[in-house]
Coordinates of C-alpha atoms in Angstrom, one line a residue:
Chain V
X10 CA 8.5 -41.4 -28.3
X11 CA 10.0 -43.3 -25.4
X12 CA 10.1 -46.4 -27.4
X13 CA 12.1 -44.6 -30.1
X14 CA 14.5 -43.1 -27.6
X15 CA 15.2 -46.3 -25.8
X16 CA 15.4 -48.7 -28.7
X17 CA 15.9 -47.1 -32.0
X18 CA 18.5 -44.4 -31.1
X19 CA 21.1 -46.7 -29.5
X20 CA 20.9 -49.1 -32.4
X21 CA 20.9 -46.4 -35.1
X22 CA 23.9 -44.7 -33.4
X23 CA 26.1 -47.7 -34.2
X24 CA 28.6 -47.2 -37.0
X25 CA 27.7 -50.4 -38.8
X26 CA 24.0 -49.6 -38.7
X27 CA 24.5 -46.0 -39.9
X28 CA 26.6 -47.3 -42.8
X29 CA 24.0 -50.0 -43.7
X30 CA 21.2 -47.5 -43.6
X31 CA 23.1 -45.1 -45.8
X32 CA 24.0 -47.8 -48.4
X33 CA 20.4 -49.2 -48.2
X34 CA 18.7 -45.8 -48.8
X35 CA 21.1 -45.0 -51.6
X36 CA 20.5 -48.4 -53.3
X37 CA 16.7 -48.0 -52.9
X38 CA 16.8 -44.4 -54.2
X39 CA 18.9 -45.5 -57.3
X40 CA 16.5 -48.4 -58.0
X41 CA 13.6 -46.0 -57.6
X42 CA 15.1 -43.5 -60.1
X43 CA 15.8 -46.3 -62.6
X44 CA 12.2 -47.5 -62.3
X45 CA 10.6 -44.1 -62.6
X46 CA 13.2 -42.6 -65.0
X47 CA 12.8 -39.2 -63.3
X48 CA 16.0 -37.1 -63.3
X49 CA 14.6 -34.9 -60.4
X50 CA 14.8 -38.0 -58.1
X51 CA 18.6 -37.8 -58.1
X52 CA 19.6 -40.6 -55.7
X53 CA 22.2 -38.5 -53.9
X54 CA 19.5 -35.8 -53.3
X55 CA 16.9 -38.3 -52.2
X56 CA 19.4 -40.1 -49.9
X57 CA 20.5 -36.8 -48.2
X58 CA 16.9 -35.7 -47.7
X59 CA 15.8 -39.1 -46.3
X60 CA 18.8 -39.3 -44.0
X61 CA 18.2 -35.7 -42.6
X62 CA 14.6 -36.6 -42.1
X63 CA 15.5 -39.8 -40.3
X64 CA 18.0 -38.1 -38.0
X65 CA 15.6 -35.3 -37.2
X66 CA 12.8 -37.7 -36.4
X67 CA 14.9 -40.0 -34.2
X68 CA 16.9 -37.2 -32.7
X69 CA 20.2 -38.7 -33.6
X70 CA 22.8 -35.9 -34.0
X71 CA 24.8 -35.1 -37.1
X72 CA 28.0 -35.8 -35.0
X73 CA 26.8 -39.3 -34.3
X74 CA 25.9 -39.8 -38.0
X75 CA 29.3 -38.7 -39.0
X76 CA 30.9 -41.5 -36.9
X77 CA 29.7 -43.7 -39.7
X78 CA 29.5 -41.1 -42.5
X79 CA 33.2 -40.3 -42.3
X80 CA 34.0 -43.7 -43.7
X81 CA 32.1 -42.8 -46.8
X82 CA 33.3 -39.2 -47.1
X83 CA 36.8 -40.5 -46.7
X84 CA 36.7 -41.9 -50.2
X85 CA 36.1 -38.4 -51.7
X86 CA 39.8 -37.6 -51.8
X87 CA 41.0 -40.9 -53.4
X88 CA 38.1 -40.5 -55.9
X89 CA 39.4 -37.1 -56.9
X90 CA 42.9 -38.6 -57.4
X91 CA 41.3 -41.3 -59.6
X92 CA 40.0 -38.6 -62.0
X93 CA 43.6 -38.5 -63.1
X94 CA 42.9 -41.6 -65.2
X95 CA 40.2 -40.0 -67.5
X96 CA 42.3 -36.9 -67.6
X97 CA 45.3 -38.9 -68.9
X98 CA 43.1 -40.7 -71.4
X99 CA 42.0 -37.4 -72.9
X100 CA 45.3 -35.6 -72.7
X101 CA 45.9 -35.7 -76.5
X102 CA 42.5 -34.2 -77.2
X103 CA 42.9 -31.6 -74.6
X104 CA 46.3 -30.5 -76.0
X105 CA 44.8 -30.1 -79.5
X106 CA 42.1 -27.7 -78.2
X107 CA 44.0 -26.2 -75.3
X108 CA 42.8 -22.6 -76.0
X109 CA 39.0 -23.2 -76.3
X110 CA 39.1 -25.4 -73.1
X111 CA 41.4 -23.1 -71.1
X112 CA 39.5 -19.9 -72.0
X113 CA 36.1 -21.4 -71.4
X114 CA 37.3 -22.5 -68.0
X115 CA 38.8 -19.1 -67.2
X116 CA 35.6 -17.3 -68.2
X117 CA 33.4 -19.9 -66.3
X118 CA 35.5 -19.6 -63.2
X119 CA 35.6 -15.8 -63.0
X120 CA 31.9 -15.4 -64.0
X121 CA 31.0 -18.0 -61.4
X122 CA 32.7 -16.3 -58.5
X123 CA 31.8 -12.8 -59.6
X124 CA 28.1 -13.5 -60.2
X125 CA 27.5 -15.3 -56.9
X126 CA 29.3 -12.7 -54.9
X127 CA 27.6 -9.7 -56.6
X128 CA 24.1 -11.2 -56.4
X129 CA 24.4 -12.3 -52.8
X130 CA 25.8 -8.8 -51.9
X131 CA 23.0 -7.0 -53.7
X132 CA 20.5 -9.1 -51.9
X133 CA 22.0 -8.2 -48.6
X134 CA 23.7 -11.4 -47.5
X135 CA 26.2 -11.1 -44.7
X136 CA 29.9 -11.2 -45.5
X137 CA 30.4 -14.6 -43.9
X138 CA 27.8 -16.1 -46.2
X139 CA 29.1 -14.4 -49.3
X140 CA 32.6 -15.7 -48.6
X141 CA 31.2 -19.2 -48.0
X142 CA 29.2 -19.0 -51.3
X143 CA 32.2 -17.8 -53.5
X144 CA 33.8 -21.2 -54.3
X145 CA 30.4 -22.9 -54.7
X146 CA 31.0 -24.3 -58.2
X147 CA 34.0 -26.5 -57.4
X148 CA 34.4 -29.8 -55.6
X149 CA 34.1 -30.0 -51.8
X150 CA 37.8 -30.5 -50.9
X151 CA 38.8 -27.5 -53.0
X152 CA 35.9 -25.3 -52.0
X153 CA 36.5 -26.0 -48.3
X154 CA 40.2 -25.1 -48.6
X155 CA 39.4 -21.9 -50.4
X156 CA 36.7 -21.0 -47.8
X157 CA 39.1 -21.7 -45.0
X158 CA 41.8 -19.4 -46.4
X159 CA 39.3 -16.6 -47.1
X160 CA 37.5 -16.7 -43.8
X161 CA 34.1 -18.3 -44.5
X162 CA 32.4 -21.2 -42.8
X163 CA 33.9 -24.3 -44.5
X164 CA 31.2 -26.8 -43.6
X165 CA 28.5 -24.4 -44.8
X166 CA 30.4 -24.2 -48.1
X167 CA 30.5 -28.0 -48.2
X168 CA 26.8 -28.2 -47.8
X169 CA 26.2 -25.5 -50.4
X170 CA 28.6 -27.2 -52.8
X171 CA 26.6 -30.4 -52.6
X172 CA 23.4 -28.4 -53.3
X173 CA 25.0 -26.7 -56.4
X174 CA 26.1 -30.1 -57.6
X175 CA 22.7 -31.5 -57.2
X176 CA 21.1 -28.6 -59.0
X177 CA 23.5 -29.0 -61.9
X178 CA 23.0 -32.8 -62.0
X179 CA 19.2 -32.4 -62.1
X180 CA 18.7 -29.4 -64.3
X181 CA 22.1 -28.8 -66.0
X182 CA 21.5 -30.7 -69.2
X183 CA 18.0 -29.1 -69.5
X184 CA 19.5 -25.6 -69.1
X185 CA 22.1 -26.3 -71.7
X186 CA 19.6 -27.6 -74.2
X187 CA 17.4 -24.5 -73.8
X188 CA 20.3 -22.2 -74.2
X189 CA 21.6 -23.9 -77.3
X190 CA 24.7 -25.5 -75.9
X191 CA 24.3 -28.7 -77.9
X192 CA 27.8 -30.0 -78.5
X193 CA 28.7 -33.0 -76.2
X194 CA 32.1 -31.6 -75.4
X195 CA 30.8 -28.2 -74.3
X196 CA 27.9 -29.8 -72.4
X197 CA 30.4 -32.0 -70.5
X198 CA 32.7 -29.1 -69.8
X199 CA 29.9 -26.9 -68.6
X200 CA 28.6 -29.6 -66.3
X201 CA 31.9 -30.1 -64.6
X202 CA 32.7 -26.4 -64.4
X203 CA 29.4 -25.4 -62.9
X204 CA 28.6 -28.4 -60.7
X205 CA 31.9 -30.3 -60.1
X206 CA 31.9 -34.0 -59.2
X207 CA 28.1 -34.4 -58.8
X208 CA 27.5 -32.9 -62.2
X209 CA 30.4 -35.1 -63.5
X210 CA 28.8 -38.3 -62.2
X211 CA 25.6 -37.3 -64.0
X212 CA 27.6 -36.6 -67.2
X213 CA 29.3 -40.0 -66.8
X214 CA 25.8 -41.6 -66.9
X215 CA 25.1 -39.8 -70.2
X216 CA 28.3 -41.2 -71.8
X217 CA 32.1 -41.5 -71.6
X218 CA 32.8 -38.4 -73.7
X219 CA 30.5 -36.2 -71.6
X220 CA 32.1 -37.6 -68.4
X221 CA 35.7 -37.0 -69.6
X222 CA 35.0 -33.4 -70.5
X223 CA 33.1 -32.9 -67.3
X224 CA 36.0 -34.1 -65.2
X225 CA 38.1 -31.7 -67.2
X226 CA 35.9 -28.9 -66.2
X227 CA 35.9 -30.1 -62.6
X228 CA 39.7 -30.2 -62.5
X229 CA 40.6 -27.0 -64.4
X230 CA 37.9 -24.9 -62.7
X231 CA 38.9 -26.4 -59.4
X232 CA 42.5 -25.3 -59.8
X233 CA 41.5 -21.8 -61.2
X234 CA 39.0 -21.2 -58.4
X235 CA 41.6 -22.1 -55.8
X236 CA 44.0 -19.5 -57.2
X237 CA 41.5 -16.8 -58.3
X238 CA 38.8 -16.7 -55.6
X239 CA 41.0 -15.0 -52.9
X240 CA 41.9 -12.3 -55.4
X241 CA 38.4 -11.7 -56.6
X242 CA 37.1 -11.5 -53.0
X243 CA 39.8 -9.1 -52.1
X244 CA 38.7 -6.8 -54.9
X245 CA 34.9 -7.1 -54.3
X246 CA 34.6 -7.1 -50.5
Chain L
X25 CA 44.2 -54.5 -55.6
X26 CA 47.0 -53.7 -53.2
X27 CA 49.0 -52.2 -56.0
X28 CA 46.0 -50.1 -57.1
X29 CA 45.4 -48.8 -53.6
X30 CA 49.1 -48.1 -53.2
X31 CA 49.2 -46.0 -56.4
X32 CA 46.0 -44.0 -55.5
X33 CA 46.9 -43.4 -51.9
X34 CA 50.6 -42.9 -52.8
X35 CA 49.6 -40.0 -55.1
X36 CA 47.4 -38.6 -52.4
X37 CA 50.2 -38.9 -49.8
X38 CA 52.6 -37.1 -52.0
X39 CA 49.9 -34.4 -52.5
X40 CA 49.6 -34.1 -48.7
X41 CA 53.4 -33.9 -48.4
X42 CA 53.6 -31.1 -50.9
X43 CA 50.8 -29.2 -49.2
X44 CA 52.6 -29.6 -45.9
X45 CA 56.0 -28.6 -47.2
X46 CA 54.9 -25.6 -49.3
X47 CA 51.7 -24.4 -47.5
X48 CA 50.1 -24.1 -50.9
X49 CA 46.2 -23.7 -50.9
X50 CA 45.6 -26.2 -53.6
X51 CA 44.0 -29.4 -52.0
X52 CA 46.2 -32.5 -51.8
X53 CA 43.7 -34.5 -53.8
X54 CA 44.1 -32.2 -56.9
X55 CA 47.9 -32.4 -56.6
X56 CA 47.5 -36.2 -56.3
X57 CA 45.3 -36.3 -59.4
X58 CA 47.8 -34.3 -61.5
X59 CA 50.6 -36.5 -60.2
X60 CA 48.7 -39.6 -61.3
X61 CA 48.1 -38.1 -64.7
X62 CA 51.8 -37.3 -65.0
X63 CA 52.9 -40.9 -63.9
X64 CA 50.5 -42.4 -66.5
X65 CA 51.7 -40.0 -69.2
X66 CA 55.4 -40.8 -68.5
X67 CA 54.6 -44.5 -68.5
X68 CA 56.0 -44.9 -65.0
X69 CA 52.8 -46.7 -64.2
X70 CA 50.6 -48.6 -66.6
X71 CA 46.9 -47.8 -67.1
X72 CA 45.8 -51.4 -66.1
X73 CA 47.6 -51.0 -62.7
X74 CA 45.0 -48.4 -61.6
X75 CA 42.0 -48.9 -64.0
X76 CA 39.9 -51.1 -61.8
X77 CA 40.2 -49.0 -58.7
X78 CA 39.8 -45.7 -60.5
X79 CA 36.7 -46.9 -62.4
X80 CA 35.2 -48.1 -59.1
X81 CA 35.9 -44.7 -57.3
X82 CA 34.7 -42.6 -60.2
X83 CA 31.5 -44.4 -60.8
X84 CA 30.6 -44.0 -57.1
X85 CA 31.8 -40.4 -56.8
X86 CA 28.3 -39.0 -56.2
X87 CA 27.7 -41.4 -53.3
X88 CA 30.7 -40.0 -51.4
X89 CA 28.9 -36.7 -51.2
X90 CA 26.1 -38.0 -49.1
X91 CA 27.7 -37.4 -45.6
X92 CA 28.8 -33.8 -46.4
X93 CA 25.3 -33.2 -47.8
X94 CA 23.7 -34.4 -44.6
X95 CA 25.8 -31.7 -42.8
X96 CA 23.2 -29.3 -44.3
X97 CA 21.0 -30.1 -41.3
X98 CA 23.5 -28.2 -39.1
X99 CA 23.0 -25.0 -41.0
X100 CA 19.2 -24.8 -41.4
X101 CA 19.1 -21.8 -39.1
X102 CA 21.8 -19.8 -40.9
X103 CA 20.3 -20.7 -44.3
X104 CA 16.8 -19.9 -43.2
X105 CA 17.9 -16.5 -42.0
X106 CA 19.3 -15.6 -45.4
X107 CA 17.5 -18.1 -47.6
X108 CA 16.6 -15.8 -50.5
X109 CA 20.0 -14.4 -51.2
X110 CA 21.6 -17.9 -50.8
X111 CA 19.2 -19.6 -53.1
X112 CA 18.9 -16.9 -55.8
X113 CA 22.7 -16.3 -55.9
X114 CA 23.6 -19.9 -56.2
X115 CA 20.9 -20.9 -58.7
X116 CA 21.3 -17.9 -61.0
X117 CA 25.1 -18.1 -60.8
X118 CA 25.1 -21.8 -61.5
X119 CA 22.9 -21.3 -64.6
X120 CA 25.2 -18.4 -65.8
X121 CA 28.3 -20.6 -65.4
X122 CA 26.7 -23.5 -67.3
X123 CA 25.7 -21.2 -70.3
X124 CA 28.8 -19.0 -70.4
X125 CA 31.3 -21.9 -70.2
X126 CA 29.4 -23.8 -73.0
X127 CA 29.2 -20.8 -75.2
X128 CA 32.8 -19.7 -74.8
X129 CA 33.9 -23.2 -75.8
X130 CA 31.6 -23.5 -78.7
X131 CA 32.5 -20.0 -80.1
X132 CA 36.2 -20.6 -79.7
X133 CA 35.9 -24.1 -81.2
X134 CA 34.1 -22.7 -84.3
X135 CA 36.6 -20.0 -84.6
X136 CA 39.5 -22.5 -84.5
X137 CA 37.8 -24.9 -86.9
X138 CA 37.3 -22.1 -89.5
X139 CA 40.9 -21.2 -89.4
X140 CA 42.1 -24.8 -90.1

């Protein structure tokens, strides 16, 4: 134990080492998924799990990890801006089917917030948790803003948002197949609406069309959730 | 590369500015994204001026979620205390959203196609 404390912790606490470890684990996890072909071994999920395990075992704190991690997290915002490109490329298509897209987003958004709040409330979750769960379907920056403005715990929301994304990425297409959502456009939309950017990155893997519609779901549901969640919470709580 | 970074971060900066000026609760990144779409649509900027950078960012979108995901370790206690409601509510709700969104779109689409 002393050997770990004296040697590994100081080295692991360096920003460069933390970054190298994160990139390394992610690369290995991606290769491993390619090799096995198992969707459950989502490289984001595996990397998060292994990093938490590593930090717990070595006793390095999350704050220390974040010294390096923030350089990766930083790119989240520019990456959301970059989604403007696929959005532009599909603008014509979106305009032609404005009503189906907009309505499915509106329904998805309202049902998403309502269902999570009602279920959590019925099962006896505390108000703070319920508020933190409400914007769970949308991408981290939006969900955290919503959570902040409604009085939840923003970083808990961030963590739950990632879990929801991972669930969608791993099981989303399976759920859609079982429930007869077979059309690539609706599959893409659903993935983006329910599981934001992580679901979108999974949809991008499946194909350009899936990805474009997923980013559409991510965007529209993101904006709708930002506007509607405070209202819905006000009515329900 | 510099031009690509300038466009992406420029959109983000304008987003930040709008949030700061208006106090709106929509995140700067979403405003930046809509602005980028508008600039492309109005041909103020050309697609090839941002394509490389945006492809790179979008294809690595999932990876940027690793650090906020690691933050989960801070909340093990809170989550453990209310594990069942949290897990059931998020999982069931996510499944419902997936199905309801897909169905609404498919039904609306079929309806629209029949009319044409």
